[in-house]
Coordinates of C-alpha atoms in Angstrom, one line a residue:
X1 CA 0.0 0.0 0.0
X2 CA 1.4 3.5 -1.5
X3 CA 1.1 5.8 1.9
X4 CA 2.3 9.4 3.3
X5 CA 3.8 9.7 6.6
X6 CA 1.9 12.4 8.9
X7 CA 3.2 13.2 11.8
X8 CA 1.0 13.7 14.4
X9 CA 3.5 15.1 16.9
X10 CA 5.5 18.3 15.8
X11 CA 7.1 21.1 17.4
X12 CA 5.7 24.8 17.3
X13 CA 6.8 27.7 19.0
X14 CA 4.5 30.4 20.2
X15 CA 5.0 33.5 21.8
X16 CA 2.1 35.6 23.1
X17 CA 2.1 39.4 24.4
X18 CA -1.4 40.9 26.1
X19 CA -1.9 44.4 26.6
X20 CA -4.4 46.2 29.0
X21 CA -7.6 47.1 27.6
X22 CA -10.9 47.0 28.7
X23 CA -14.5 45.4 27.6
X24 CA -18.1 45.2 28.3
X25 CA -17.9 42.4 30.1
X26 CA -20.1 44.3 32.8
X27 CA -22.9 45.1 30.7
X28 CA -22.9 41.6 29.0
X29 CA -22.9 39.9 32.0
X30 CA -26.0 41.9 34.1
X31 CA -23.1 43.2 36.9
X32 CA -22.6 46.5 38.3
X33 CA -19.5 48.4 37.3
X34 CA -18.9 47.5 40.7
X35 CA -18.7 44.3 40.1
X36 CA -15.6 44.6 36.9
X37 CA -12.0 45.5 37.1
X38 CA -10.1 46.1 34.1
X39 CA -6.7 45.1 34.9
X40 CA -3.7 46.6 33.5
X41 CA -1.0 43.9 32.8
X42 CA 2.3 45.4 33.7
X43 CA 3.9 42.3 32.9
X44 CA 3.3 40.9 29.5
X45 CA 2.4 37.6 28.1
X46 CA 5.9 36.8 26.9
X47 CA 6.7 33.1 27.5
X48 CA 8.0 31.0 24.9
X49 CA 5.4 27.6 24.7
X50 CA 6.3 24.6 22.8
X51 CA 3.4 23.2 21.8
X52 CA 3.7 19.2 20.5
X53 CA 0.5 19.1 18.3
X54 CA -0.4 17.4 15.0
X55 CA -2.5 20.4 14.1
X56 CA -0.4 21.4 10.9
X57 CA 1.0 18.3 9.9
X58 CA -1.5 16.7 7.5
X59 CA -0.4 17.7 3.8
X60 CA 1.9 20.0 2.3
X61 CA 2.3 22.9 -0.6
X62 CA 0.8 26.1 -2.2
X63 CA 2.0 28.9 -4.4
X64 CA 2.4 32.5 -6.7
X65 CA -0.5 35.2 -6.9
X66 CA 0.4 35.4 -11.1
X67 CA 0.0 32.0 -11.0
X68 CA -4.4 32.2 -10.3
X69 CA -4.7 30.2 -14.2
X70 CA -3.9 27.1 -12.1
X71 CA -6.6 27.5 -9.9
X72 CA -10.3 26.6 -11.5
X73 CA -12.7 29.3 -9.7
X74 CA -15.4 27.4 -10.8
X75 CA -14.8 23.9 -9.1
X76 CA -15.4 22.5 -5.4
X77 CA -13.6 24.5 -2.9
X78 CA -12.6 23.7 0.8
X79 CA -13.0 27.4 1.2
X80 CA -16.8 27.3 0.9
X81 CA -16.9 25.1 4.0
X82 CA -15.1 27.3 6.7
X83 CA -16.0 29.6 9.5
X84 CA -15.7 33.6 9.5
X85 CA -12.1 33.0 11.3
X86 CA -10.6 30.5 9.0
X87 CA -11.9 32.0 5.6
X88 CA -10.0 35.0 7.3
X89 CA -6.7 32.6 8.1
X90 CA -7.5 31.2 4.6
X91 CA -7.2 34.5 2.7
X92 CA -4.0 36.0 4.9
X93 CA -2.3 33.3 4.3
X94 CA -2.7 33.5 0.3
X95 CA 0.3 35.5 0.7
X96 CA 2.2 31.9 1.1
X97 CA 1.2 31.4 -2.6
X98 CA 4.8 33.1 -3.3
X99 CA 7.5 32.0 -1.0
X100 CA 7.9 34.9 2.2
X101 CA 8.9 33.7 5.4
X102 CA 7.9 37.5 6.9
X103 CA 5.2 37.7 9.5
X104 CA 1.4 37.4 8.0
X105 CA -1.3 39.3 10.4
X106 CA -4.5 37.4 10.7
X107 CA -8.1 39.4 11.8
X108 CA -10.3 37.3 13.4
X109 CA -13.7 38.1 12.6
X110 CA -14.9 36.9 15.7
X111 CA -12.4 36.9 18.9
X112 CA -11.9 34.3 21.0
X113 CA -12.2 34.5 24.2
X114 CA -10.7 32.4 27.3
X115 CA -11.2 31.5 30.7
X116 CA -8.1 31.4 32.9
X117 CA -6.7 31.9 36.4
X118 CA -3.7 34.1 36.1
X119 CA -3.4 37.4 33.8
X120 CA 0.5 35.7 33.3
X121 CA 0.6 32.9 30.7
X122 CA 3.6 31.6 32.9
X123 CA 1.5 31.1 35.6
X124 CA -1.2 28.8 33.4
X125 CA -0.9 25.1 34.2
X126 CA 0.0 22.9 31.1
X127 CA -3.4 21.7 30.7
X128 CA -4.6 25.4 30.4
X129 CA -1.8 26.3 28.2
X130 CA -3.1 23.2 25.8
X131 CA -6.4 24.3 25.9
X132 CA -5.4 27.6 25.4
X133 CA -3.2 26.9 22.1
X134 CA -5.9 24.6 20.8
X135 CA -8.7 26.9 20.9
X136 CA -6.3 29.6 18.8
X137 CA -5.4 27.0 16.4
X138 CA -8.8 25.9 15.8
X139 CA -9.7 29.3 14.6
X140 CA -7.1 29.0 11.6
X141 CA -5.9 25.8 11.1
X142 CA -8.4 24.4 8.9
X143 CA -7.9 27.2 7.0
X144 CA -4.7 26.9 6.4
X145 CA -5.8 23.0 5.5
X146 CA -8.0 24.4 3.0
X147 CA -5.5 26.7 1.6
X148 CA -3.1 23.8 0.7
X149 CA -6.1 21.8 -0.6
X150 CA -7.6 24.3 -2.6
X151 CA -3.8 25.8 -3.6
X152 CA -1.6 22.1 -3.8
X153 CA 0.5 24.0 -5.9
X154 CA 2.8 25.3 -2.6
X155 CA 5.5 23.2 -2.7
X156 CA 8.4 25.8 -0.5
X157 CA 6.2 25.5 3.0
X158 CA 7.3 23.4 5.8
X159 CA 4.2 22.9 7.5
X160 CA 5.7 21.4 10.4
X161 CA 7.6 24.6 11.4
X162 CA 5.1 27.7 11.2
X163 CA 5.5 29.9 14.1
X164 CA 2.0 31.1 15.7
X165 CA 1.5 34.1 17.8
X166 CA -0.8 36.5 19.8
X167 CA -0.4 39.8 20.5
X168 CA -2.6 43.0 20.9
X169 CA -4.8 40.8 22.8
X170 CA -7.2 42.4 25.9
X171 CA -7.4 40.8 29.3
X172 CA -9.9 41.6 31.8
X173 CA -10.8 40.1 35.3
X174 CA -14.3 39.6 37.2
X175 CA -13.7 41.1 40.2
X176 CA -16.1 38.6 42.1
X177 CA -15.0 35.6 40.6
X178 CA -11.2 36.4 40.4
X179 CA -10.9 34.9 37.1
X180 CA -9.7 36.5 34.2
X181 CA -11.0 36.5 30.2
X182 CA -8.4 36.7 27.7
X183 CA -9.8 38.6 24.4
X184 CA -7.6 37.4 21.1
X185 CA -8.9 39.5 17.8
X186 CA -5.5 39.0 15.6
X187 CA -3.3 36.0 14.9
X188 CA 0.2 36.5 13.6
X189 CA 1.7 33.4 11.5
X190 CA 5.1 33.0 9.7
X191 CA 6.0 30.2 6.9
X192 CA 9.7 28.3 7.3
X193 CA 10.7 27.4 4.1
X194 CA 11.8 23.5 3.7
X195 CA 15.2 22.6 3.9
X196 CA 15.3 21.0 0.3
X197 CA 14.9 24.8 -1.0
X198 CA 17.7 25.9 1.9
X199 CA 15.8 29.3 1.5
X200 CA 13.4 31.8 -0.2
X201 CA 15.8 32.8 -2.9
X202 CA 16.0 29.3 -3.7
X203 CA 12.2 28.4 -3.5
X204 CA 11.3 31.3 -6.1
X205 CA 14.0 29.6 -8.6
X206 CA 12.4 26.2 -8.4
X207 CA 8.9 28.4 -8.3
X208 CA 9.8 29.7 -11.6
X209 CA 10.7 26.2 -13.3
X210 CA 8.0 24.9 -11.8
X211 CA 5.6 27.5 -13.6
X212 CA 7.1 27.2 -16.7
X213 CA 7.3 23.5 -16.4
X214 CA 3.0 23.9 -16.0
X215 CA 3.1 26.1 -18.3
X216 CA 4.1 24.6 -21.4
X217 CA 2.7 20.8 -20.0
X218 CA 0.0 20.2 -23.2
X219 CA -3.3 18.1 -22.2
X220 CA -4.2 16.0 -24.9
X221 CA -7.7 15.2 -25.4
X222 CA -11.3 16.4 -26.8
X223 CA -13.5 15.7 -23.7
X224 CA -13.2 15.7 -20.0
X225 CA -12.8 11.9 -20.2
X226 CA -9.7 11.6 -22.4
X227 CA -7.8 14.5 -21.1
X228 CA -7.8 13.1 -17.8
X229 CA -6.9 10.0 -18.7
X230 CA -4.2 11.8 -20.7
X231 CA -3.4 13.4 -17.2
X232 CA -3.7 10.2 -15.4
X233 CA -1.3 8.0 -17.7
X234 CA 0.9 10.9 -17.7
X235 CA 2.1 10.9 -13.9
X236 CA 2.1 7.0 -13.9
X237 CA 4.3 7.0 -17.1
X238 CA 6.7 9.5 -15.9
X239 CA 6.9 8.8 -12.2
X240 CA 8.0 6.0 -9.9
X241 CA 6.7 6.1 -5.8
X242 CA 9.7 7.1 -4.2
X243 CA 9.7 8.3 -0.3
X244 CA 13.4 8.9 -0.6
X245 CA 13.1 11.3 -3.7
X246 CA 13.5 15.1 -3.0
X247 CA 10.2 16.6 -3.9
X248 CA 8.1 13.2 -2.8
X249 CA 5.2 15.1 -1.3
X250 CA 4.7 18.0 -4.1
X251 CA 3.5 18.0 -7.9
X252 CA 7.0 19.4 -7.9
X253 CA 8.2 16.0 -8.4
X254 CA 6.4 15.2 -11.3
X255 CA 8.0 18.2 -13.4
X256 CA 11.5 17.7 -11.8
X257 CA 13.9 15.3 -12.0
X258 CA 14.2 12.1 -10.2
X259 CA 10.4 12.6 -10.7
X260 CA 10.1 10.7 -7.5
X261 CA 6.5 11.2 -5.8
X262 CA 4.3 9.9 -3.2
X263 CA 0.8 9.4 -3.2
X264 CA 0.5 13.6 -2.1
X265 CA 2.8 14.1 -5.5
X266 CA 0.4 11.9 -7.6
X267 CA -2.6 13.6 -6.4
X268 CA -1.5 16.8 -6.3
X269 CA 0.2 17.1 -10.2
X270 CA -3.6 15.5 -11.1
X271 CA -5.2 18.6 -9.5
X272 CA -2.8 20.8 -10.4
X273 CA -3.4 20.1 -14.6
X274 CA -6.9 19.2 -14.2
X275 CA -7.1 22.7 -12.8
X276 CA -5.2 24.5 -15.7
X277 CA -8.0 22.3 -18.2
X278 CA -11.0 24.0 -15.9
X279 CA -12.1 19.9 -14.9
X280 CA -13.2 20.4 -11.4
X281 CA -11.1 18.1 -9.3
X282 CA -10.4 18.0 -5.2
X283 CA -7.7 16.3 -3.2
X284 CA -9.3 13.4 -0.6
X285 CA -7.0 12.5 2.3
X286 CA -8.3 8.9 4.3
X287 CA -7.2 5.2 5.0
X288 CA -5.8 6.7 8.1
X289 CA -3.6 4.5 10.2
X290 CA -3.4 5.5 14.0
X291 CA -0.7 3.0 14.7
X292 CA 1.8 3.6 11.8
X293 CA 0.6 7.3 11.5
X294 CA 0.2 6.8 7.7
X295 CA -2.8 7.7 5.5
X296 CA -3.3 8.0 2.0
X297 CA -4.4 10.9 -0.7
X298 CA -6.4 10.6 -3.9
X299 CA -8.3 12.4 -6.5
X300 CA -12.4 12.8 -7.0
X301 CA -13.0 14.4 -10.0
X302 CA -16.9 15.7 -11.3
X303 CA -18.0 14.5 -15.2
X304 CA -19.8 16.5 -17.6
X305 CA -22.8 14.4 -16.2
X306 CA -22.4 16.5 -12.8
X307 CA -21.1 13.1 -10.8
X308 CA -18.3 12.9 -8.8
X309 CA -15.9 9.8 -9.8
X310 CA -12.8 8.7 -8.1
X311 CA -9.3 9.0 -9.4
X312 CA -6.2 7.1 -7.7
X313 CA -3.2 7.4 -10.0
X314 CA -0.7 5.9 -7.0
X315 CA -2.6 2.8 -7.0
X316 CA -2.8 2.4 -10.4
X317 CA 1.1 2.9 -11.0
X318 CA 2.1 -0.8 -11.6
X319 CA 5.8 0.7 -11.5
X320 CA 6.4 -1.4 -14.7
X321 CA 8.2 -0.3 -17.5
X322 CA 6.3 -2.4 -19.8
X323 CA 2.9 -1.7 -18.6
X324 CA 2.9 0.4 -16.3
X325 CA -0.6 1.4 -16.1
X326 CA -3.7 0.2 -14.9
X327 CA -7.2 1.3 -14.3
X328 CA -8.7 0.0 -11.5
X329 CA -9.1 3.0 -9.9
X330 CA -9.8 5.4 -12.5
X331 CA -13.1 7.0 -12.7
X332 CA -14.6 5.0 -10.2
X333 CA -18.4 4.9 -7.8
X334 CA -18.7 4.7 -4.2
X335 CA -19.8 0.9 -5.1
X336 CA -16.1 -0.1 -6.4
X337 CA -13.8 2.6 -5.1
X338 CA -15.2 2.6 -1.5
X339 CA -14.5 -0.9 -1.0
X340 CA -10.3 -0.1 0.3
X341 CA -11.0 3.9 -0.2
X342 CA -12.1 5.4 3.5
X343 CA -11.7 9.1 3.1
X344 CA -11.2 11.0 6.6
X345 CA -13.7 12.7 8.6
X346 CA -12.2 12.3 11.5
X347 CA -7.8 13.6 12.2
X348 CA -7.5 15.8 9.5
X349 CA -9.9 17.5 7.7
X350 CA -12.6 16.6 10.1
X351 CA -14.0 20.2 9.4
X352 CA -14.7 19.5 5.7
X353 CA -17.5 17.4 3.5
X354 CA -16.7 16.0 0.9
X355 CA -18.7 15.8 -2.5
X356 CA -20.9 12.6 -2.9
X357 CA -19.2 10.1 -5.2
X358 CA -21.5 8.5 -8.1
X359 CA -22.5 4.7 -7.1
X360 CA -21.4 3.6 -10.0
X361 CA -18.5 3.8 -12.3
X362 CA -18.3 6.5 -15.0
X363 CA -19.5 4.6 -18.7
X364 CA -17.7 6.6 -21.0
X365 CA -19.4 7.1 -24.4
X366 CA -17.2 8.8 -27.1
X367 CA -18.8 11.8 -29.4
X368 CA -16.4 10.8 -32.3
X369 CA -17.8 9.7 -35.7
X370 CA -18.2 6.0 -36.1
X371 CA -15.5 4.0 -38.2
X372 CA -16.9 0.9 -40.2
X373 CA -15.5 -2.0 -41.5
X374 CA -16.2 -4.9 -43.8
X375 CA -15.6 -8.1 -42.5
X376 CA -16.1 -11.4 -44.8
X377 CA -15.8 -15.1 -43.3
X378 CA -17.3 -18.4 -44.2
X379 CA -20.1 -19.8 -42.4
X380 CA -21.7 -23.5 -43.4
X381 CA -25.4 -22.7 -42.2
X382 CA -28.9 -22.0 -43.4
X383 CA -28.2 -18.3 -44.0
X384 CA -27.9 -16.6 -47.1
X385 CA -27.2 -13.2 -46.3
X386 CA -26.8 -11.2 -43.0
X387 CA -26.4 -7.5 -43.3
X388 CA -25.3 -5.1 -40.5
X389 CA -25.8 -1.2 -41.1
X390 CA -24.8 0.9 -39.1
X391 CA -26.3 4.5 -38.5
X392 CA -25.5 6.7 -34.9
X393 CA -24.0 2.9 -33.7
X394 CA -27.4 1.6 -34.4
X395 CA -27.2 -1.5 -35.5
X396 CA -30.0 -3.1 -37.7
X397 CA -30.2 -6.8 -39.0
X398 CA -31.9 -8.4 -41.8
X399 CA -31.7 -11.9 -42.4
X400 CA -33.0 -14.2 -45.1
X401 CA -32.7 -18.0 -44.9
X402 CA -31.1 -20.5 -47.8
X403 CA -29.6 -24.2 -47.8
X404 CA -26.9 -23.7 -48.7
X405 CA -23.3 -22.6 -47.5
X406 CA -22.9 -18.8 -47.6
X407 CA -20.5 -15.9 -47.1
X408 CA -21.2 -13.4 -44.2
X409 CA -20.3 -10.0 -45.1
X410 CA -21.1 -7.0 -42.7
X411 CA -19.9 -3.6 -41.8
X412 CA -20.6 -2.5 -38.6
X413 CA -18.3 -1.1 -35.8
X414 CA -15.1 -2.6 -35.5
X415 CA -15.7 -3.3 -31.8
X416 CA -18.9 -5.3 -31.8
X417 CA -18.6 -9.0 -31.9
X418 CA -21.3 -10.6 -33.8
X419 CA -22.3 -14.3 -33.5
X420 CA -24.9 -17.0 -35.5
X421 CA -27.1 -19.3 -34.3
X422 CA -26.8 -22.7 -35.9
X423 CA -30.1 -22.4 -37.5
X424 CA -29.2 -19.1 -39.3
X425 CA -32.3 -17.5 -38.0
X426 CA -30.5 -15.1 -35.4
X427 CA -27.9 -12.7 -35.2
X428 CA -26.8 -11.6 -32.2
X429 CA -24.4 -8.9 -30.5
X430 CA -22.4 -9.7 -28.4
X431 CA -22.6 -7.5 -25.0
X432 CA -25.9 -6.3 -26.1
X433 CA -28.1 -7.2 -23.3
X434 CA -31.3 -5.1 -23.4
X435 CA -31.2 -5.9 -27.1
X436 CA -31.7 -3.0 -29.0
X437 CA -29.6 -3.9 -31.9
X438 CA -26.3 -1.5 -30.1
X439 CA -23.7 -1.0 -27.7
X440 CA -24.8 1.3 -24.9
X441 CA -24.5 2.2 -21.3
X442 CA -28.4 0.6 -20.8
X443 CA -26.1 -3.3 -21.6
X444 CA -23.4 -2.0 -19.1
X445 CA -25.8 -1.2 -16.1
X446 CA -28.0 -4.5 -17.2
X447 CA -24.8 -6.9 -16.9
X448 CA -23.7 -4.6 -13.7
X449 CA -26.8 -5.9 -12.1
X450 CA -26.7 -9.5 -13.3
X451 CA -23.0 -9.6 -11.9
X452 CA -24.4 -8.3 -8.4
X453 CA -27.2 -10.4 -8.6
X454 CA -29.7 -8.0 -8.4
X455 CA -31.2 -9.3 -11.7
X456 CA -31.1 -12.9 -12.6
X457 CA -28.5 -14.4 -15.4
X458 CA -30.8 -16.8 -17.7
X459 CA -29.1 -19.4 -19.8
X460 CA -29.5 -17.2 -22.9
X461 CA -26.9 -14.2 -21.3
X462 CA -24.5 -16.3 -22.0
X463 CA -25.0 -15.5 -25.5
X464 CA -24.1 -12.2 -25.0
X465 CA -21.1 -13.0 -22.8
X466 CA -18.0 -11.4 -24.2
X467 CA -14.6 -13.5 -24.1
X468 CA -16.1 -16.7 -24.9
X469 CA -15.8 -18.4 -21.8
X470 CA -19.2 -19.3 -21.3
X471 CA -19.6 -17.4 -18.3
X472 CA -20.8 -14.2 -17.1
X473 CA -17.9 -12.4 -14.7
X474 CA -15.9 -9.1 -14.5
X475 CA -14.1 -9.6 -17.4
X476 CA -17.3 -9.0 -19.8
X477 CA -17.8 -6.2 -18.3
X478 CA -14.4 -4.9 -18.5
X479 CA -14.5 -5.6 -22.4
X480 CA -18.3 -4.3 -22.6
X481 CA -16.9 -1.1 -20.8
X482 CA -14.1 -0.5 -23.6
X483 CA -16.2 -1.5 -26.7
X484 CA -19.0 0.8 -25.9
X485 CA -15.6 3.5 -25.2
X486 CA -14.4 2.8 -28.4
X487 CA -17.6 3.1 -30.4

């Protein structure tokens, strides 16, 4: 199993500084004026906390403000999903989107308030401290999380060292109670740029590879459907899973040499050029693993059809140079996918919903113009002539008996298999199980529910079975799947 390590444990540093001030705590609370103190702090907040939390270690990357062409406006975005405080964290830290370690500022729309004993943070017991810390970082870290979701293309940021802070904070204290109410309305964050890129000078000279690398990266394809495949093939032709490599956790490693990625690199690169062809396409995060800390990233992308499918180019990287690709994950429903896919709702983006997935598997149906051919073979039966025309892939049949032996000639699509009945009185297609004389998604969902038993297979569908083993399984469907692709 391809997997990203997360660490749930990391080091940040925070510093915090509150100044006096005053509220209305008074008048909110009923009390007499009496009954408040503001207290002036001549001692600030200034001890250092080091805070082990996971609350920034999920993914990494994100990128440059002339860079927006990557980023489809018009798809699903994590944004959508936040709180007044994180959209605020969200936008304030778009500034991320070109490497800068400086100091970002951070409004919150709505200040957070806190309970505690002492007006001197190095008086607060750990516990406090925790609760503290965890109350501030739940008013920006999922929007930071939905920055580097929305944005994979940041690739500098080493999320496991951003420094936190407070300052211009209020505190106050009820003069009954003796407890005091801290009062945070800003948030100051700074980015450390990982040690790969030794600094920002560095990052904004892979930054500008990287863009041009995007840049000049051609889609092939006429429809949704074949560019991402295009996409899809693409990453799994030019990349091998590699934890060791460099880049291993950014799209980064797709474009760069030892093209070396994980499965955040394979996701990522997907978004990152479905993006740039306006396909709307998310990053999914699950299989999470308490015990080994791993978990897993993949791709749901939404059809012309409005339907989310499922995309997981890691898993579908054979790693083989001869055939190095397969599609068992491509394009898949909740029924299939869902099976070893559990996306997270839970560790790290517990804040966010995800689109619903299609049950089934996307039936792709191509627009092209449909290519005949004439087939001739010998066939010692009661038929005379059989002719196949095809119109729109409609296919019509005629048949008139004889005694004698005949020829068969037909043109019809080069993908439909045709068979006889000894009699000569019958001709039928092969895969076409609601038998309407073509190939079409109605035979695909029909033999999707004979397979799943939900309808029941009669000794005749297994004239219509497709590799000639004389039995209905996955594999007909598989080659029912690609022959009505093709047509």
């Amino acid at each position: 199993m391809k997997k990203f390590t997360i660490s749930f444990l990391t080091a940040f540093f925070f510093c915090i500084s509150v100044f006096s001030g005053s509220d209305d705590y008074a008048i909110r609370t009923g009390l007499s004026a009496a009954a408040f103190e503001a207290i002036s702090a001549e001692e600030e907040f200034d001890a250092e906390i080091c805070y082990d939390s996971g609350d920034w270690s999920q993914t990494s990357l994100l990128m440059p403000n002339d860079f927006e062409f990557l980023y489809n406006e018009n798809t699903f975005s994590y944004y959508d999903q936040l709180d007044d405080n994180n959209k605020s964290a969200y936008n304030a830290m778009k500034v991320w989107l070109n490497p800068t370690t400086e100091n970002i500022s951070i409004p919150l729309p709505d200040s957070i308030t806190f309970q505690a004993d002492s007006a001197n943070i190095s008086d607060w017991s750990d516990d406090q401290r925790s609760e503290f810390w965890n109350l501030v970082m739940a008013n920006i870290k999922e929007g930071k999380t939905a920055l580097t979701f929305d944005y994979p293309e940041l690739f500098w940021l080493d999320e496991k060292k951003i420094t936190v802070s407070v300052a211009n904070a209020k505190v106050s204290r009820n003069f009954i109670t003796g407890k005091y109410t801290v009062y945070v309305s800003e948030v100051t964050v700074s980015g450390n740029v990982k040690d790969v890129y030794n600094d920002v000078e560095t990052a904004e000279k892979f930054q500008s590879i990287y863009e041009d690398c995007v840049d000049k990266f051609t889609v092939e394809g006429t429809d949704n459907y074949s560019k991402i495949k295009y996409i899809h093939d693409s990453i799994i032709k030019r990349v091998n899973y590699d934890l060791s490599a460099p880049y291993y956790d950014t799209a980064l490693g797709f474009f760069i040499e030892p093209y070396g990625i994980v499965c955040e690199g394979y996701s990522k690169a997907m978004k990152i050029l479905c993006d740039k062809e306006n396909i709307p396409c998310i990053l999914v995060v699950g299989n999470i693993n308490l015990e080994t800390n791993f978990a897993h990233m993949w791709n749901y992308v939404q059809m012309e059809d409005g339907q989310w499918y499922a995309v997981d180019c890691t898993w579908d990287d054979l790693d083989d140079e001869t055939n190095p690709v397969k599609y068992q994950y491509f394009l898949k429903g909740s029924e299939s996918f869902n099976s070893n896919h559990t996306q997270d709702n839970t560790y790290i983006t517990p804040a966010f919903t995800y689109p619903e997935l299609s049950d089934t598997d996307y039936v792709y149906i191509s627009d092209q113009p449909i290519v005949t051919t004439s087939v001739t073979s010998q066939v010692t039966s009661s038929v005379t002539t059989v002719s196949i025309s095809v119109e729109s892939s409609a296919v019509s049949k005629t048949t008139v008996t004889s005694e004698s032996n005949v020829t068969l000639t037909t043109s019809a699509v080069s993908s439909v298999a045709l068979t006889t009945s000894s009699s000569g009185t019958e001709v039928v297609i092969k895969g076409d199980f609601n038998n309407n004389g073509k190939l079409d998604t109605g035979d695909a969902v029909i033999l999707q529910r004979k397979l799943v038993r939900s309808l029941e297979i009669s000794d005749t569908d297994l004239n219509y079975e497709l590799n000639d083993d004389k039995r209905l399984n996955i594999w007909d469907y598989v080659i029912l799947l690609r022959r009505i692709r093709s047509i």
